[in-house]
Amino acid sequence: MQDYDESTAFLGQWGRFQQVVFFALVTSVIPNGFGAFSVIFFADVPTHHCLVPDVNLTEDWLSVIIPIEVIDGEERQSSCSRYKLDVVKNLSAQGLIPGRDVNLTELEQEGCLDGWSYSKDIYQSTVVSEFDLVCSEQWKQPLTSTINFLGVLFGSFFSGQLSDWWGRKPILFVTIAVQAVFGFAQVFSNSWTVFCVLLFLSGMGQISNFVTALVLGAEILTGNVRVIFSSMAVCLGFAVGFMMLPLIAYCLRDWRSLLLALSLPGLACLPLWWLIPESPRWLLTQGRVEEAEAIMRKAAKWNKVQAPQVIFKDYSAHVGEKKVDDHEQHSFFSLLKTSNIRNTTIILCLVWFTMSVGYMGLSLNTSRLHANPFLSCFISAAIEVPAYITSWLASRYLPRRLSIICILLLGGVSLYLIQLIPKGLLNLAVALEMMGKYSITSGTSLLYAYTSELYPTVLRNTAIGTCSTASRLGSCISPFVLQLSTYFKYLPYIVLGTIAIVCAFAVLFLPETFRQPLPQTIQEMHKREK
């Protein structure tokens, strides 16, 4: 049977058809950059302290009623306690001066019985200030991020299988709509519980449409165009959304306005339905040869070339022979049936999981890099551009395994070195963290392209969806990895550096796919692994 790339060679690699598909798919993933990291801003914790009600206190007592604590060598107002209000009122009424007549360290303290006062220097409001997710409720703040990632996890798992069953195009646009509609609905949340339910549902469409767009482009495009799309372009679309996020958040400091603005671009992507076709490769595996040929003939008109009278020779016969066998392989359990596929899947899930912990952990840590969280977020997003360019160059000229291993070792060493930097060299520590982010981002981009090349068409989206599910498990724990800094400041970096090195070692056990055609069937995948 003639290879798919040979059958479609008459189209060329970069005609009008490929250009439209290429840029339409890249555009469709830009809102993912918004959704994946908007939690950095809408769930950030503003500076806060106990609210002091309007009571008759002297200026001296008003200025000291919030105790001073020493955190990381710096004196700060307590976030969760105040001196007992009844006692302070009594002392103030007696005309006593704090610090002179009264020893403040001996005064009894109490919690924030009247609520909190939040600083509005950076944000007008966040989910944290709206629903008071501080002090005894502080555990809800990282859980908010985790709930978002749990939605992404479920969406990644089921969208991959649905895409292999019902087609790439329908699932792509369903997930875009889910992300946009439920993102818009979050604006009207009246409680943290309602907000989290809608956040979970919005997350189900978030990365799912990114993965589906990646697979769809990898199957429609061919040659060097497919490599640049899979390893750089689609990821750059994500990075563009990520870089726009802090700019939008800078202009919109209220969390409801921010989420409203971030949901609208997703709705604007829905008209791309008329520009993006179904995957001809997928149609061929379903025996729908006539539909695949119709797409190719339309593409030939767009590219102003003559299509052969029969484009996919003998596909009907071969698909008919394998239809029963392949039909059984359109599920998650097919990834565990044979030892070759099972070993590849387990290793990839491990690598995706650990890579995601590192990537999301470093991305969510941006608000701690600099006093200005908008600048920090933009720097973290901008570093992804050279990372994706590096991954594209590596995909084009270097073996996949060698590229991923070298990049991850560089990132792991950079993160380990952060703990050795003196406090006075903050910029050097930030540079090392950005080097770690650069390396893990490059590795993540390469991993998407590498995984799509390892699996055959009948399993490709299920495989990437499953690996993406493992990745989202890593995302779910990343907010809590950052909380390890409360025990030891550099512990998160040690954990993330170890993760990068573990990934590099695991990749050694995967087969190479450099400059090899995409496998169409399970049998072709077995031959490659042997």
XYZ file of C-alpha atoms in Angstrom:
530
model
C 0.000 0.000 0.000
C 1.295 3.454 -0.899
C 2.416 5.631 2.015
C 0.140 8.547 2.991
C 2.907 11.123 2.471
C 3.590 9.708 -0.998
C -0.118 9.722 -1.841
C -0.445 13.423 -0.965
C 2.925 14.575 -2.337
C 1.166 16.203 -5.323
C -0.092 18.951 -2.962
C 3.392 20.116 -2.058
C 4.250 21.040 1.539
C 3.441 24.754 1.767
C 0.554 25.698 -0.491
C -2.461 27.809 0.399
C -4.242 24.814 1.940
C -1.364 24.031 4.323
C -0.950 27.719 5.195
C -4.622 28.110 6.137
C -4.631 24.931 8.259
C -1.292 25.846 9.857
C -2.269 29.352 10.993
C -5.875 28.472 11.856
C -4.728 25.719 14.231
C -2.049 27.945 15.782
C -4.688 30.658 16.328
C -7.036 28.156 17.983
C -4.506 27.354 20.734
C -3.734 30.967 21.733
C -6.585 31.023 24.333
C -4.920 28.046 26.041
C -2.116 30.365 27.115
C -4.760 32.463 28.865
C -6.573 29.622 30.571
C -3.616 27.562 31.717
C -2.020 30.354 33.756
C -4.797 32.829 34.537
C -4.810 31.283 38.024
C -1.532 33.163 38.626
C -3.534 36.385 38.801
C -7.126 35.600 39.720
C -6.018 33.371 42.622
C -3.029 35.414 43.801
C -2.871 36.309 47.488
C -2.821 40.084 48.078
C -1.060 41.499 51.121
C -3.591 41.434 53.951
C -4.069 41.848 57.683
C -6.938 41.713 60.161
C -9.653 44.270 59.599
C -9.954 46.730 62.461
C -13.540 47.967 62.786
C -14.323 51.653 63.213
C -13.854 51.921 66.993
C -12.636 54.738 69.194
C -8.845 54.157 69.254
C -6.014 56.665 69.364
C -3.678 56.962 66.394
C -0.895 55.326 68.393
C -2.962 52.206 69.067
C -4.356 52.050 65.520
C -0.811 51.935 64.170
C 0.278 49.007 66.373
C -2.871 46.891 66.792
C -1.554 44.479 64.122
C 1.432 42.535 65.576
C 4.785 42.519 63.784
C 6.250 39.155 62.729
C 9.692 38.290 61.351
C 9.401 36.226 58.135
C 12.548 35.249 56.180
C 14.498 37.867 58.112
C 12.020 40.673 57.322
C 9.584 42.379 59.676
C 5.996 42.286 58.421
C 2.526 42.857 59.816
C 0.798 39.657 60.868
C -1.676 38.395 58.288
C -3.853 36.362 60.601
C -3.883 37.927 64.056
C -4.317 41.214 65.935
C -4.045 42.298 69.521
C -7.295 41.563 71.355
C -9.604 44.423 70.433
C -11.389 44.701 73.809
C -8.070 44.966 75.651
C -6.694 47.556 73.209
C -9.875 49.656 73.474
C -9.555 49.669 77.257
C -5.865 50.658 77.168
C -6.564 53.369 74.589
C -9.395 54.789 76.722
C -6.999 55.018 79.666
C -4.626 57.169 77.597
C -1.744 54.668 77.801
C 0.946 54.833 75.102
C 1.954 51.517 73.396
C 5.630 50.694 73.736
C 6.113 53.182 76.569
C 3.364 52.404 79.071
C 2.447 48.981 77.704
C 4.755 46.124 76.623
C 3.167 44.906 73.351
C 4.749 41.453 73.534
C 2.704 40.739 76.654
C -0.663 41.586 75.078
C -3.038 38.762 74.197
C -3.732 38.187 70.475
C -6.825 36.995 68.624
C -7.762 35.959 65.096
C -9.355 38.144 62.438
C -12.847 38.084 63.919
C -14.059 40.977 61.724
C -12.534 39.781 58.460
C -9.507 41.070 56.601
C -8.272 44.227 54.933
C -6.642 43.511 51.566
C -4.075 45.708 49.873
C -5.204 47.125 46.526
C -1.738 48.202 45.406
C -1.639 45.396 42.809
C -5.172 43.970 42.501
C -8.584 45.465 42.989
C -9.821 41.972 43.851
C -8.920 38.309 43.418
C -10.765 35.094 44.206
C -8.738 34.983 47.428
C -9.922 38.421 48.598
C -13.464 37.825 47.307
C -13.999 34.596 49.252
C -11.425 35.133 52.065
C -9.168 32.184 51.203
C -6.582 33.114 53.829
C -5.409 32.018 57.283
C -7.562 29.022 58.340
C -8.946 28.866 54.774
C -5.521 29.222 53.138
C -5.535 25.580 52.005
C -8.243 26.489 49.498
C -5.880 28.740 47.531
C -3.557 26.002 46.140
C -6.582 23.686 45.956
C -8.186 26.153 43.532
C -5.290 25.620 41.105
C -5.451 21.865 41.654
C -9.189 21.764 40.844
C -8.456 23.552 37.579
C -5.789 20.965 36.737
C -8.120 18.109 37.705
C -10.561 19.411 35.088
C -7.731 19.462 32.578
C -6.840 15.900 33.610
C -10.353 14.546 32.960
C -10.637 16.498 29.724
C -7.290 15.239 28.440
C -8.133 11.618 29.200
C -11.586 11.518 27.636
C -10.997 13.923 24.741
C -8.164 11.766 23.426
C -10.366 8.689 23.163
C -13.351 10.665 21.845
C -11.129 12.169 19.195
C -10.052 8.720 18.029
C -13.699 7.579 17.992
C -15.544 10.574 16.550
C -12.829 12.530 14.772
C -10.322 15.270 15.498
C -12.314 18.241 14.216
C -15.550 17.830 16.254
C -13.639 17.327 19.513
C -11.370 20.303 18.774
C -14.297 22.702 18.543
C -16.312 21.123 21.359
C -13.375 21.604 23.739
C -12.840 25.200 22.554
C -16.522 25.911 23.283
C -16.379 24.199 26.702
C -13.382 26.280 27.766
C -14.916 29.556 26.570
C -18.490 29.043 27.829
C -17.629 27.818 31.332
C -14.846 30.393 31.590
C -17.466 33.059 30.926
C -19.822 31.497 33.491
C -17.186 31.790 36.244
C -17.659 35.560 36.184
C -21.047 35.117 37.864
C -19.858 32.841 40.702
C -21.295 33.807 44.093
C -19.266 31.368 46.196
C -15.944 29.568 46.134
C -17.691 26.207 45.655
C -19.617 27.377 42.572
C -16.468 28.979 41.207
C -14.500 25.727 41.580
C -17.202 23.646 39.853
C -17.170 26.007 36.863
C -13.355 26.140 36.938
C -13.244 22.331 36.759
C -15.629 22.278 33.777
C -13.691 25.030 31.998
C -10.466 23.109 32.612
C -11.900 20.063 30.824
C -11.681 21.967 27.544
C -8.464 23.800 28.246
C -5.494 21.675 27.167
C -7.744 19.145 25.406
C -8.159 21.411 22.398
C -4.396 22.116 22.395
C -3.652 18.381 22.180
C -6.313 17.802 19.523
C -5.027 20.736 17.449
C -1.496 19.353 17.727
C -2.548 15.910 16.508
C -4.755 17.307 13.730
C -1.930 19.469 12.393
C 0.606 16.638 12.666
C -1.682 14.396 10.595
C -2.641 16.931 7.903
C 0.770 18.567 7.381
C 3.778 16.698 6.023
C 7.565 16.908 5.892
C 9.395 19.839 7.443
C 6.127 21.773 7.823
C 4.810 19.062 10.138
C 8.016 19.209 12.209
C 7.919 22.996 12.591
C 4.211 22.881 13.449
C 4.494 20.113 16.057
C 7.690 21.251 17.742
C 7.435 25.038 17.537
C 4.458 26.749 15.910
C 1.617 25.302 17.972
C 3.649 25.868 21.145
C 4.417 29.439 20.088
C 0.676 30.016 19.761
C 0.366 28.885 23.380
C 3.283 31.166 24.380
C 1.666 34.163 22.669
C -1.436 33.650 24.813
C 0.774 33.284 27.900
C 2.621 36.537 27.104
C -0.632 38.414 26.517
C -1.994 37.262 29.888
C 0.070 39.620 32.118
C -0.646 42.528 29.754
C -4.398 41.931 30.040
C -4.158 41.315 33.795
C -2.201 44.585 34.191
C -5.081 46.488 32.585
C -7.834 44.552 34.380
C -7.056 44.249 38.097
C -10.465 42.817 39.036
C -10.753 39.013 38.740
C -14.234 39.042 37.211
C -13.249 41.514 34.495
C -10.110 39.490 33.818
C -11.968 36.182 33.361
C -14.552 37.872 31.143
C -11.825 39.251 28.866
C -10.025 35.885 28.724
C -13.141 33.924 27.749
C -14.021 36.014 24.673
C -11.080 34.965 22.395
C -12.196 31.332 22.679
C -15.623 32.206 21.296
C -13.930 34.128 18.474
C -12.139 30.901 17.432
C -15.363 28.986 16.699
C -15.724 30.353 13.088
C -12.455 28.542 12.280
C -14.696 25.466 11.820
C -15.072 26.429 8.153
C -11.308 26.616 7.598
C -10.040 23.523 9.419
C -10.787 20.129 7.795
C -11.008 16.694 9.379
C -7.810 14.640 9.429
C -7.578 12.613 6.181
C -5.323 10.116 7.972
C -8.030 9.486 10.574
C -10.726 9.174 7.890
C -8.635 6.546 6.110
C -8.290 4.458 9.288
C -12.103 4.531 9.559
C -12.537 3.314 5.961
C -13.961 6.695 4.863
C -11.736 6.946 1.810
C -14.174 9.057 -0.231
C -14.302 11.768 2.433
C -10.505 11.805 2.696
C -10.190 12.140 -1.074
C -12.769 14.953 -1.126
C -10.623 16.919 1.350
C -7.519 16.321 -0.761
C -9.280 17.443 -3.961
C -10.429 20.629 -2.241
C -6.861 21.156 -1.038
C -5.598 20.655 -4.605
C -7.916 23.456 -5.792
C -6.651 25.753 -3.047
C -3.053 24.959 -4.007
C -3.871 25.198 -7.748
C -2.479 21.753 -8.554
C -3.981 18.771 -10.373
C -5.042 15.858 -8.162
C -4.582 12.270 -9.440
C -7.694 10.423 -10.549
C -7.249 8.043 -7.583
C -5.416 9.599 -4.643
C -5.349 6.808 -2.044
C -4.668 3.644 -4.015
C -5.709 0.352 -2.441
C -6.647 2.036 0.855
C -10.188 0.693 0.729
C -9.020 -2.896 0.510
C -6.408 -2.587 3.206
C -8.675 -0.681 5.555
C -11.335 -3.324 5.016
C -8.892 -6.065 5.976
C -7.846 -4.309 9.180
C -11.072 -2.650 10.142
C -12.040 -5.226 12.766
C -8.593 -5.316 14.346
C -8.171 -1.552 14.417
C -11.663 -0.912 15.768
C -10.718 -2.706 18.989
C -7.678 -0.495 19.404
C -9.524 2.804 19.780
C -9.405 2.828 23.591
C -7.051 3.442 26.495
C -6.672 -0.308 27.189
C -5.085 -0.789 23.768
C -2.074 1.129 25.062
C -1.468 -1.723 27.540
C -2.169 -4.787 25.365
C 1.293 -5.674 24.051
C 4.585 -5.389 25.916
C 6.136 -2.978 23.380
C 3.275 -0.488 23.490
C 2.799 -0.950 27.242
C 6.467 -0.198 28.034
C 6.467 2.862 25.772
C 3.252 4.142 27.342
C 4.428 3.660 30.949
C 7.741 5.427 30.304
C 6.064 8.291 28.470
C 3.469 8.731 31.217
C 6.274 8.937 33.788
C 8.167 11.491 31.702
C 5.046 13.571 30.996
C 4.100 13.495 34.696
C 7.486 14.627 35.992
C 7.932 17.196 33.193
C 4.568 18.762 34.009
C 5.432 19.110 37.708
C 8.534 21.053 36.683
C 6.891 23.166 33.994
C 3.785 24.128 35.974
C 5.733 24.577 39.200
C 8.150 27.061 37.611
C 5.331 28.819 35.735
C 3.151 29.230 38.831
C 6.162 30.453 40.789
C 6.421 33.606 38.657
C 4.716 35.859 41.219
C 7.616 35.183 43.626
C 10.413 36.129 41.216
C 9.970 39.892 41.351
C 7.993 42.457 43.310
C 5.944 43.101 40.156
C 3.985 39.887 39.337
C 3.025 41.166 35.856
C 6.684 41.641 34.893
C 7.612 38.265 36.406
C 4.865 36.495 34.460
C 5.857 38.175 31.205
C 9.509 37.146 31.663
C 8.452 33.570 32.378
C 6.245 33.573 29.268
C 8.822 35.264 27.024
C 11.489 32.669 27.888
C 9.251 30.084 26.210
C 9.790 31.654 22.774
C 13.532 30.785 22.526
C 12.688 27.451 24.192
C 10.264 26.535 21.409
C 12.674 27.728 18.714
C 15.338 25.508 20.270
C 12.966 22.535 20.264
C 12.184 23.115 16.578
C 15.863 23.262 15.621
C 16.541 20.136 17.668
C 13.575 18.349 16.047
C 14.838 19.189 12.595
C 18.522 18.387 12.963
C 19.049 16.162 16.023
C 17.770 12.764 17.238
C 14.818 13.068 19.581
C 16.270 11.203 22.560
C 19.612 13.031 22.525
C 17.885 16.415 22.332
C 15.496 15.780 25.238
C 18.185 14.264 27.467
C 20.682 17.127 26.985
C 18.081 19.837 27.482
C 16.712 18.267 30.670
C 20.139 17.740 32.202
C 20.883 21.436 31.622
C 17.631 22.393 33.376
C 18.196 20.050 36.309
C 21.699 21.370 36.992
C 20.481 24.995 36.767
C 17.772 24.412 39.381
C 20.185 22.638 41.732
C 22.605 25.581 41.605
C 19.987 28.118 42.807
C 20.492 27.124 46.458
C 24.194 28.027 46.187
C 23.563 31.647 45.099
C 24.105 34.303 47.845
C 21.103 36.448 48.796
C 22.741 39.539 47.334
C 22.776 38.024 43.816
C 19.019 37.802 43.311
C 19.247 38.451 39.562
C 21.592 35.481 39.116
C 19.135 33.222 40.980
C 16.314 34.444 38.727
C 18.494 33.786 35.656
C 19.139 30.208 36.795
C 15.424 29.662 37.419
C 14.657 30.971 33.926
C 17.310 28.619 32.531
C 15.494 25.763 34.239
C 12.173 26.999 32.837
C 13.740 27.305 29.364
C 15.085 23.750 29.475
C 11.913 22.093 30.776
C 9.774 24.057 28.299
C 11.994 22.932 25.409
C 11.768 19.349 26.621
C 7.982 19.560 26.955
C 7.646 20.881 23.401
C 9.865 18.117 22.044
C 7.851 15.571 24.015
C 4.597 16.532 22.253
C 6.166 16.017 18.817
C 8.023 12.879 19.931
C 4.890 11.218 21.331
C 2.870 11.958 18.171
C 5.620 10.269 16.133
C 5.784 7.139 18.314
C 2.138 6.037 17.991
C 0.115 5.009 14.915
C -2.832 7.022 13.601
C -5.461 4.743 15.189
C -3.967 5.324 18.634
C -2.250 8.700 18.317
C -4.817 10.940 19.961
C -5.687 8.360 22.627
C -1.982 8.034 23.442
C -1.363 11.774 23.640
C -4.566 12.201 25.645
C -3.436 9.497 28.090
C 0.048 10.991 28.409
C -1.508 14.410 28.829
C -3.652 12.955 31.620
C -0.492 11.787 33.396
C 0.884 15.268 32.789
C -2.146 16.847 34.449
C -1.613 14.661 37.519
C 1.764 16.367 37.745
C 0.086 19.751 37.330
C -2.292 18.936 40.191
C 0.524 18.478 42.689
C 2.692 21.375 41.426
C 0.951 24.032 43.616
C 1.734 21.915 46.675
C 5.360 21.405 45.564
C 5.740 25.189 45.783
C 4.390 25.065 49.358
C 7.496 23.031 50.334
C 9.321 26.370 50.571
C 7.677 26.850 53.991
C 9.933 24.034 55.298
C 13.089 24.923 53.352
C 13.295 27.831 50.940
C 15.120 25.906 48.217
C 13.329 22.555 48.578
C 11.007 23.168 45.553
C 14.058 23.773 43.328
C 15.758 20.600 44.572
C 12.598 18.601 43.825
C 12.156 20.167 40.365
C 15.838 19.658 39.508
C 15.586 15.994 40.486
C 12.486 15.670 38.312
C 14.361 16.978 35.255
C 17.176 14.441 35.740
C 14.704 11.560 36.240
C 13.039 12.509 32.942
C 16.383 12.540 31.132
C 17.190 9.030 32.372
C 13.747 7.617 31.457
C 13.964 8.863 27.854
C 16.944 6.531 27.267
C 14.514 3.580 27.105
C 12.340 4.958 24.272
C 12.767 4.167 20.554
C 14.086 6.793 18.137
C 11.759 8.415 15.557
C 14.093 10.927 13.900
C 13.383 11.279 10.148
C 11.024 8.297 10.107
C 7.481 8.386 8.646
C 4.495 8.464 10.983
C 3.250 4.901 11.628
C -0.248 4.264 10.298
C -0.929 0.900 11.972
C -0.068 -1.013 15.143
C 2.088 -3.360 13.066
C 4.226 -0.481 11.797
C 4.789 0.677 15.376
C 5.944 -2.807 16.389
C 8.400 -2.972 13.473
C 9.930 0.372 14.443
C 10.381 -0.662 18.081
C 12.011 -3.939 17.107
